PDB file of C-alpha atoms in Angstrom:
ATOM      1  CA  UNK A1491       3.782   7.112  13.126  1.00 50.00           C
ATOM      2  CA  UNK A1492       6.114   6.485  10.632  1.00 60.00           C
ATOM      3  CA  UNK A1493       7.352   3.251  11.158  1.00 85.00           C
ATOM      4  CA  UNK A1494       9.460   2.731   7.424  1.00 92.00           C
ATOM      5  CA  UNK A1495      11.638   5.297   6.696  1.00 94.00           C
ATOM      6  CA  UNK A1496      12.113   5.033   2.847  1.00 95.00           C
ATOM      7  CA  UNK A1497      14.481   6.723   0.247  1.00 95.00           C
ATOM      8  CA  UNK A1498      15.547   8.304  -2.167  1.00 96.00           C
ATOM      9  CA  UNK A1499      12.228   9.978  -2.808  1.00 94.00           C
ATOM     10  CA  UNK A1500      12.917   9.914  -6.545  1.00 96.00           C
ATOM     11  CA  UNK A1501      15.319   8.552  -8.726  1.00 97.00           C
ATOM     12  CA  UNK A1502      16.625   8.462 -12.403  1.00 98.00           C
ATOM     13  CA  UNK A1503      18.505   5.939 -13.335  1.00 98.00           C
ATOM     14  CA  UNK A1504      20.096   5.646 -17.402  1.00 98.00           C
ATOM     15  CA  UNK A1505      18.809   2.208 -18.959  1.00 97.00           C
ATOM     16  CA  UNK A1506      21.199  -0.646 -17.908  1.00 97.00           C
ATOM     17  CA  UNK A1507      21.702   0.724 -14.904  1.00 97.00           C
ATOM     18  CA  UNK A1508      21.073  -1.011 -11.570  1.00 97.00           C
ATOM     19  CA  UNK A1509      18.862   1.335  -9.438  1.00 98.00           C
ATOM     20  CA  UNK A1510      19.075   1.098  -5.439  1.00 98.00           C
ATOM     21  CA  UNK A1511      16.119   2.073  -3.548  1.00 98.00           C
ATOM     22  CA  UNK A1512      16.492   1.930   0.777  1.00 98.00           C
ATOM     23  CA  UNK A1513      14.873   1.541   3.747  1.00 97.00           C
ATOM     24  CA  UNK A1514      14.861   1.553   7.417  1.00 97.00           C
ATOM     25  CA  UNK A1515      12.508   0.204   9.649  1.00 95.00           C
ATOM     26  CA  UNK A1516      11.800   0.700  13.846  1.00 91.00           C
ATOM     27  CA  UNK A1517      10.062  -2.113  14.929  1.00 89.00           C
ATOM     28  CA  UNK A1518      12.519  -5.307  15.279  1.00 90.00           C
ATOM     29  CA  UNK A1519       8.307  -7.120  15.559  1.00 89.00           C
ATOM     30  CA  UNK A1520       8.458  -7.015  11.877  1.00 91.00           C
ATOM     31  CA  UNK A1521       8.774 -10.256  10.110  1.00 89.00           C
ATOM     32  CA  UNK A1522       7.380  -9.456   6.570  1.00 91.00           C
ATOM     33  CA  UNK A1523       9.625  -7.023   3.804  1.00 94.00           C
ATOM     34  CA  UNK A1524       7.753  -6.684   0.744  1.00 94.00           C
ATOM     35  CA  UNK A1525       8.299  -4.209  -1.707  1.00 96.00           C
ATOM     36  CA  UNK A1526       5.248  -3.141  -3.917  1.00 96.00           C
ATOM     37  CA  UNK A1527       5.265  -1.542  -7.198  1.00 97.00           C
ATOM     38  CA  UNK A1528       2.852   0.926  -8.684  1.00 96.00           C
ATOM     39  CA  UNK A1529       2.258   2.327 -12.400  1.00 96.00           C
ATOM     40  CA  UNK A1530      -0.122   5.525 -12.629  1.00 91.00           C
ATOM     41  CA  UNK A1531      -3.163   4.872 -12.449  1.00 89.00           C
ATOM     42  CA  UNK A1532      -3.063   1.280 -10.876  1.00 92.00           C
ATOM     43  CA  UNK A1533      -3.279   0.059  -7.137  1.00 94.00           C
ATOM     44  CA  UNK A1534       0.031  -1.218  -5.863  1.00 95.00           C
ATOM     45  CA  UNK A1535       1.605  -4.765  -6.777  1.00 95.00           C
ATOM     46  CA  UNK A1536       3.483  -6.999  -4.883  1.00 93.00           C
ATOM     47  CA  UNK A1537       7.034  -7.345  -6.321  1.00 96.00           C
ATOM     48  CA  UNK A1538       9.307  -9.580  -4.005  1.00 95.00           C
ATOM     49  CA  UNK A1539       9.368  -9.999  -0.171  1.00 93.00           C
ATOM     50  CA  UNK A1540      11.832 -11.440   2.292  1.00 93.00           C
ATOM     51  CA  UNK A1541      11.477 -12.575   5.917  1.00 91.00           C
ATOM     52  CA  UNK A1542      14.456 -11.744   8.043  1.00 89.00           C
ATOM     53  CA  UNK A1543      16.012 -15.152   8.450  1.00 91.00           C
ATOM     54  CA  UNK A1544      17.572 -15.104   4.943  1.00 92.00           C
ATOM     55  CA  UNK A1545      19.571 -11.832   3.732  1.00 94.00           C
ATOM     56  CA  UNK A1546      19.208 -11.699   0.217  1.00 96.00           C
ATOM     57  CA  UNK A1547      16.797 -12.903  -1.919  1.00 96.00           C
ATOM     58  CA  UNK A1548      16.580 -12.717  -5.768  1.00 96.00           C
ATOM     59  CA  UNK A1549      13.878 -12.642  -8.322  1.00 95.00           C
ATOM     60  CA  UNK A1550      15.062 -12.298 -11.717  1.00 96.00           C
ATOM     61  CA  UNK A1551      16.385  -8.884 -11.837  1.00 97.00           C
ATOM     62  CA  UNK A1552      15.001  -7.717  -8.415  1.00 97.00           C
ATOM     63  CA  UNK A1553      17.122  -8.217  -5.565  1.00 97.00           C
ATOM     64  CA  UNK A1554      16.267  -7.342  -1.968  1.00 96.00           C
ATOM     65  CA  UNK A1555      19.031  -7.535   0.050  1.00 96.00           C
ATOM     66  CA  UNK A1556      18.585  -7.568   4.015  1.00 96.00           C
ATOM     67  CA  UNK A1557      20.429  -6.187   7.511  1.00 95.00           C
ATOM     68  CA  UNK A1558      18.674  -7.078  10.276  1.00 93.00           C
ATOM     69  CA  UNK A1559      21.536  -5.988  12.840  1.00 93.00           C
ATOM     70  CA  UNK A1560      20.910  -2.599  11.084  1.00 95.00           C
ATOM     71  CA  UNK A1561      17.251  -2.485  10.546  1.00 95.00           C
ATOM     72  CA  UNK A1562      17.510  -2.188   6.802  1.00 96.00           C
ATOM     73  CA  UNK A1563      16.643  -3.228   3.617  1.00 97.00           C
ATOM     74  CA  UNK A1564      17.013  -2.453   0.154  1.00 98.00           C
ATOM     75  CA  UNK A1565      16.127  -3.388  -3.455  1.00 98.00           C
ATOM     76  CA  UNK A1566      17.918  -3.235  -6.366  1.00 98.00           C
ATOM     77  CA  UNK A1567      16.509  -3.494  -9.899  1.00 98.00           C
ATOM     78  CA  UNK A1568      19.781  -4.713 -12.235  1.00 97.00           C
ATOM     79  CA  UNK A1569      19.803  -3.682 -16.094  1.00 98.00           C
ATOM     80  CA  UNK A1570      17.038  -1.134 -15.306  1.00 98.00           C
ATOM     81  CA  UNK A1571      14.438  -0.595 -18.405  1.00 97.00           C
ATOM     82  CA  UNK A1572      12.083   2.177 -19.326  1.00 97.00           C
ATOM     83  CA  UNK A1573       8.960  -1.196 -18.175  1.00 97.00           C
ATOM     84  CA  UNK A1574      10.216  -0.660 -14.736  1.00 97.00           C
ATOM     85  CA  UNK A1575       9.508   3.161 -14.255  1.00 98.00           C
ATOM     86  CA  UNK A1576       7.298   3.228 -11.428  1.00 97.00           C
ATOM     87  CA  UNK A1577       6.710   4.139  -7.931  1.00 96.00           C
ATOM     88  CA  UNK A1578       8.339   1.507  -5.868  1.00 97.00           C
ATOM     89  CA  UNK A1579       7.054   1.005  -1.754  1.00 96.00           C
ATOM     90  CA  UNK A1580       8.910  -1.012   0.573  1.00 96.00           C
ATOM     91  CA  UNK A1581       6.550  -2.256   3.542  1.00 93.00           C
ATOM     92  CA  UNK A1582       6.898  -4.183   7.245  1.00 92.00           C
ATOM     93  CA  UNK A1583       4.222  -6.133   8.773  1.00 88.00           C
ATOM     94  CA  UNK A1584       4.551  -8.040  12.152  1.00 81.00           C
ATOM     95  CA  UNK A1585       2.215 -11.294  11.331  1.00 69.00           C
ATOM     96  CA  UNK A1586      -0.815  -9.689  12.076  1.00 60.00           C
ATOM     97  CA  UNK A1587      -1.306  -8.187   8.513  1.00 67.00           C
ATOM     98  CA  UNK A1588      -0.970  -5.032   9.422  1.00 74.00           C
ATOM     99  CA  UNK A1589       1.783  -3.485   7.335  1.00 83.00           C
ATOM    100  CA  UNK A1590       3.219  -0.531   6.905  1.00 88.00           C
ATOM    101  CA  UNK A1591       4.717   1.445   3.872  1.00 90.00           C
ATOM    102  CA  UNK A1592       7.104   3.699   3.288  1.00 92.00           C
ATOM    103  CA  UNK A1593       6.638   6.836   1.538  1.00 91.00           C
ATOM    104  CA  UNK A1594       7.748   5.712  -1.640  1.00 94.00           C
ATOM    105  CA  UNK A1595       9.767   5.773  -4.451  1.00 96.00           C
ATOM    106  CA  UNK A1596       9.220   6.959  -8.025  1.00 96.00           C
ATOM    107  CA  UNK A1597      12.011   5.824 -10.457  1.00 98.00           C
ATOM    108  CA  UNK A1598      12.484   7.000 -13.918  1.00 98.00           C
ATOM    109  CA  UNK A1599      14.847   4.878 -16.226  1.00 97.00           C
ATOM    110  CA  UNK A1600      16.045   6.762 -18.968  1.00 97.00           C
ATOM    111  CA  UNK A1601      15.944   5.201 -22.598  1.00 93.00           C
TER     112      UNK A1601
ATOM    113  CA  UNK B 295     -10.329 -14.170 -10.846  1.00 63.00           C
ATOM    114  CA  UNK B 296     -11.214 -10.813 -11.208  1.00 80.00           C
ATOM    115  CA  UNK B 297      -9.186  -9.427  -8.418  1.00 93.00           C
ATOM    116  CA  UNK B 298     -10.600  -6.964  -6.196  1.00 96.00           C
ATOM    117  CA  UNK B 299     -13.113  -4.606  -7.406  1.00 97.00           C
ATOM    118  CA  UNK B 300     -13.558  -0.833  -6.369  1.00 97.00           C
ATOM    119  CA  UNK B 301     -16.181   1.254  -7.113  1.00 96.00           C
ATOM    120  CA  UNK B 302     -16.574   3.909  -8.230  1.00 97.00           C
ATOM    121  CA  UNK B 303     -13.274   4.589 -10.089  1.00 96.00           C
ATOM    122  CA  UNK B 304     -13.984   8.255  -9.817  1.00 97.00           C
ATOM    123  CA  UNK B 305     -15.858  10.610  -7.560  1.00 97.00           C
ATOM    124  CA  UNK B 306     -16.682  14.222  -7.664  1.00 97.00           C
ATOM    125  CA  UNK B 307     -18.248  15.978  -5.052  1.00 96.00           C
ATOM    126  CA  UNK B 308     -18.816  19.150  -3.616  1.00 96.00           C
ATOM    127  CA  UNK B 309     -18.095  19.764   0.028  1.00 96.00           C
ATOM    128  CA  UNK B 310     -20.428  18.479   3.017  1.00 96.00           C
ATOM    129  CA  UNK B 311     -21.681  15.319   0.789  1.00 97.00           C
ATOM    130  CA  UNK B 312     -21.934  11.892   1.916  1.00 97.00           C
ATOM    131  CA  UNK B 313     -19.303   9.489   0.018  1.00 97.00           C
ATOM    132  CA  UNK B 314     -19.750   5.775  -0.406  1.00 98.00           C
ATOM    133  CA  UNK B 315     -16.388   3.948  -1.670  1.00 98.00           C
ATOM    134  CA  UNK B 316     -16.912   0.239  -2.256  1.00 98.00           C
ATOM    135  CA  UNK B 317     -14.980  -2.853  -2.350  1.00 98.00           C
ATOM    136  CA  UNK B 318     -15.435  -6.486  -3.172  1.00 98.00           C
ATOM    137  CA  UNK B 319     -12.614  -8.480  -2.256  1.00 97.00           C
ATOM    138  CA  UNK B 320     -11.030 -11.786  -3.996  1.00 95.00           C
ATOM    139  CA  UNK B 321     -13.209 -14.915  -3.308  1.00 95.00           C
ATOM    140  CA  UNK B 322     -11.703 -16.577  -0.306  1.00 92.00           C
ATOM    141  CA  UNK B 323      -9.537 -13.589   1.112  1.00 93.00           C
ATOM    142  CA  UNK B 324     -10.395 -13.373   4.864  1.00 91.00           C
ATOM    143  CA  UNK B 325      -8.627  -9.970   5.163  1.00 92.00           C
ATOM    144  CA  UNK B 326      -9.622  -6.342   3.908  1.00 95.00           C
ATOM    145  CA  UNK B 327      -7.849  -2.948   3.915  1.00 95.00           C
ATOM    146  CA  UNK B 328      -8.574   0.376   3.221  1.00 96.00           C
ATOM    147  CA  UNK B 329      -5.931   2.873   2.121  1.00 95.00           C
ATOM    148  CA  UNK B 330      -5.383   5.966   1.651  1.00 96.00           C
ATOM    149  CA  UNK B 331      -3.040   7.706  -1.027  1.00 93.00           C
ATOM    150  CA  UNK B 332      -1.392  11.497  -0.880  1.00 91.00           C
ATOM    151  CA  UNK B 333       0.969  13.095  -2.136  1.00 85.00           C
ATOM    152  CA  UNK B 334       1.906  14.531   0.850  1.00 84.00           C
ATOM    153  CA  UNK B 335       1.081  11.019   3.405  1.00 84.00           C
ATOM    154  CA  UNK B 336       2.041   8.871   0.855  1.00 86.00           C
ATOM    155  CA  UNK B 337      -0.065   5.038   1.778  1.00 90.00           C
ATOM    156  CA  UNK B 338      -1.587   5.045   4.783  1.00 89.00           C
ATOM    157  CA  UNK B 339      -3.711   2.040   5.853  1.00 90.00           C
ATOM    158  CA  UNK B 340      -7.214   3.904   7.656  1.00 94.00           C
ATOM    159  CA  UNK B 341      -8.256   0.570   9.385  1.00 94.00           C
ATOM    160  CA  UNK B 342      -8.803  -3.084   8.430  1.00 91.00           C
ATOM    161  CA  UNK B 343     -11.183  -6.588   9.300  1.00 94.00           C
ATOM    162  CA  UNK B 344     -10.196  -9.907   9.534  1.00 91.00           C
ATOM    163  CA  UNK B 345     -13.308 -12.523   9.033  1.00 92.00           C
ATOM    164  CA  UNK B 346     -15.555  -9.226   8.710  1.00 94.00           C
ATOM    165  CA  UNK B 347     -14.767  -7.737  11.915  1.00 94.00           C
ATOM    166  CA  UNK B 348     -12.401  -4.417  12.381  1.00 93.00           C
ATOM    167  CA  UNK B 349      -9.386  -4.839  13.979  1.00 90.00           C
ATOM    168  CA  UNK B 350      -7.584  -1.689  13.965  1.00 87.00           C
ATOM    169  CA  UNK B 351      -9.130   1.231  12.962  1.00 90.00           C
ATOM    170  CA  UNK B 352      -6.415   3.666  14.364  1.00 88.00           C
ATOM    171  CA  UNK B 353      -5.815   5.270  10.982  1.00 88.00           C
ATOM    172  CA  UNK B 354      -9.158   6.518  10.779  1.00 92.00           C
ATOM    173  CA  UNK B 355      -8.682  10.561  10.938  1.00 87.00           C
ATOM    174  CA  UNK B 356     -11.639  11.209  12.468  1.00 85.00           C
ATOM    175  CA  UNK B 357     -15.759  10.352  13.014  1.00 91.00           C
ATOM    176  CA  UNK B 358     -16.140  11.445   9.543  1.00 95.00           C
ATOM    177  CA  UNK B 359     -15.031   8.549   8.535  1.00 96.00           C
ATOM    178  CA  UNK B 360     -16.585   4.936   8.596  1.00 97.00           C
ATOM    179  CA  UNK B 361     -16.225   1.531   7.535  1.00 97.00           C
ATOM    180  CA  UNK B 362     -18.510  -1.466   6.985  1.00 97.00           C
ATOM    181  CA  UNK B 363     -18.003  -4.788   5.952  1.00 97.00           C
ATOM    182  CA  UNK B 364     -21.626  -6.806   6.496  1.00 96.00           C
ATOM    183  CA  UNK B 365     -20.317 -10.071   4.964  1.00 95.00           C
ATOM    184  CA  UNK B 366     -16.929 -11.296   3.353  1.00 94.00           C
ATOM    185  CA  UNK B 367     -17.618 -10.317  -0.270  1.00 95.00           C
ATOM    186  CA  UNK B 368     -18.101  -6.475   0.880  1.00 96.00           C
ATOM    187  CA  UNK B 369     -17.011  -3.839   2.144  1.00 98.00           C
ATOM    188  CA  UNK B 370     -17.848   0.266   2.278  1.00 98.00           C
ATOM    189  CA  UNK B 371     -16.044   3.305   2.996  1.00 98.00           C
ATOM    190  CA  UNK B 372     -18.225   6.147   3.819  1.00 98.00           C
ATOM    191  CA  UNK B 373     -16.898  10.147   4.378  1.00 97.00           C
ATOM    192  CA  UNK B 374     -20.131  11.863   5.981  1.00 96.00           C
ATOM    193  CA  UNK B 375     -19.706  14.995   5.357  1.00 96.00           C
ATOM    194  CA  UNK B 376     -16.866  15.317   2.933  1.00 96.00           C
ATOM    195  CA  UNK B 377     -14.320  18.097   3.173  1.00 96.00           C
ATOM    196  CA  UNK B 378     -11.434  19.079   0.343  1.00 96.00           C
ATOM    197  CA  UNK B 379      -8.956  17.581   2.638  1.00 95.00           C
ATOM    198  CA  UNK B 380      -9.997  14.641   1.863  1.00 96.00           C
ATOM    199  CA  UNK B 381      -9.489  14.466  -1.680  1.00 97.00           C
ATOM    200  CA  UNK B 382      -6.921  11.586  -2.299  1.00 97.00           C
ATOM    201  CA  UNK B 383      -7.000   8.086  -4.238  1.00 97.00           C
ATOM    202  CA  UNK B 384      -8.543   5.271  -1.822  1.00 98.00           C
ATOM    203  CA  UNK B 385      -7.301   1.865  -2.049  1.00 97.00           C
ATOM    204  CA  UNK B 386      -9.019  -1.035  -1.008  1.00 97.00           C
ATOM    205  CA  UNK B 387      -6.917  -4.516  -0.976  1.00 95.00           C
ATOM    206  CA  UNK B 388      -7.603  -8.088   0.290  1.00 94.00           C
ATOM    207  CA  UNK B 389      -5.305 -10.936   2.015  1.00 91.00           C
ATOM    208  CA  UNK B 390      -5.833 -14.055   2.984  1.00 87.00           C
ATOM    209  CA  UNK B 391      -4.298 -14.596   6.853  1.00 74.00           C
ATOM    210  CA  UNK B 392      -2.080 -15.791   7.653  1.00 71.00           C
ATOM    211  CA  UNK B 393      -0.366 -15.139   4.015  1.00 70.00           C
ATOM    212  CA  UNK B 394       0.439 -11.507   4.088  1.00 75.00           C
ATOM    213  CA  UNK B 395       0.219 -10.703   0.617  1.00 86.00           C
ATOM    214  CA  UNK B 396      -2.179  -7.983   0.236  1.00 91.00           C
ATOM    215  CA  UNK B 397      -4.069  -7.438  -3.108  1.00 93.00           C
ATOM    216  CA  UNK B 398      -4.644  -4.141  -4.148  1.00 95.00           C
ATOM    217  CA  UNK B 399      -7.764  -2.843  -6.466  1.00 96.00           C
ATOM    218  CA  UNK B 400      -7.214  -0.065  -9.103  1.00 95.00           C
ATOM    219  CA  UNK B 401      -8.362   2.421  -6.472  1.00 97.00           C
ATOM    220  CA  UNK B 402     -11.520   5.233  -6.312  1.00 97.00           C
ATOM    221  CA  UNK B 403      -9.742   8.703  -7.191  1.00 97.00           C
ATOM    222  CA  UNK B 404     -12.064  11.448  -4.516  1.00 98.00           C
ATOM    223  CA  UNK B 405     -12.097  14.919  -5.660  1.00 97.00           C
ATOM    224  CA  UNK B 406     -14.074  17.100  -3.333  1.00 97.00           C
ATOM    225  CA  UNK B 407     -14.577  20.449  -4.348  1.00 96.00           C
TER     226      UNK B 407
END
């Protein structure tokens, strides 16, 4: 039932570094791209989101960059700090709120 | 606002008992899921209601489990009887349609035993 295919499953990136997290989706339906981001202990938090009529969009240091000919999207996190070790999710929904989420990603940035 | 409020944060229980999750969405949302977190499944939505009423409750794993929502300040997630499978942090998180933004509580942390 996997409907967002997301990777890698981890990640370290040094601090200053731009980290890349991907993913894939099945269902061209979709209309919604948000990624989420969780710390421990915390529920997840919307970060940015993207509709596919627009192939980038950027939110300060958060990028999510879209190919809807391929079915994919990613995000990138430029100058990457220590703050933003987390477990990222990228997610699909269709309109009808019901969205789905990839498996995640945790990211450690390196001090 | 407070955002939306689970209860409890933790749970213990020993295998075969009844468990009641709860969840009071933000003011105003008309939308409400229920998650589930592994390790192994990663986030997988178990069902949710728009306006108080279930729409898709496909990711229910089985008649174990059951949700309620009796008015739109609400909602319950009930495991009757518990098993150690089942052990795994439950979200609950609101929305309000057709804004697909979903707010997420801190989550109720299930250890059966």
């Amino acid at each position: 039932q996997q409907q967002v295919k997301q990777s890698p499953q981890s990640l370290i990136v040094q601090k200053g570094g731009i980290s890349i997290i991907n993913c894939a989706y099945e269902n061209t339906a979709f209309d919604y791209f948000p990624w989420y981001q969780q710390f421990p202990g915390k529920g997840p938090a919307l970060l940015i989101a993207i509709r596919p009529d627009v192939s980038e969009k950027k939110e300060g240091r958060f990028t999510i960059s879209f190919n809807k000919s391929a079915k994919q999207f990613s995000l990138h996190i430029m100058d990457s700090q220590p703050g933003d070790s987390a477990t990222y999710f990228c997610a699909a929904s269709m309109g009808n709120n019901d969205m789905r989420f990839g498996a995640g990603t945790r990211l450690t940035v390196k001090p | 606002d407070a955002g939306v409020i689970q209860s409890p944060r933790h749970e213990v229980t020993e295998m075969g008992q009844e468990v009641t999750l709860r969840c009071k969405p933000i003011s105003g949302h008309n939308s409400l899921f229920w998650y589930r977190q592994t390790m192994m499944r990663g986030l997988e939505l178990l069902i949710y209601f728009n306006n108080n009423v279930p729409i898709d409750d496909s990711g229910m794993p089985e008649d174990r489990f059951s949700a309620k929502m009796p008015n739109a300040s609400f909602s319950t997630l009930k495991i009757q009887p518990s098993e150690p499978r089942d052990s795994a942090v439950y979200f609950c998180a609101s929305s309000n349609s057709p804004i697909n933004i979903q707010y997420f509580g801190a989550g109720t942390r299930l250890s059966v035993l």
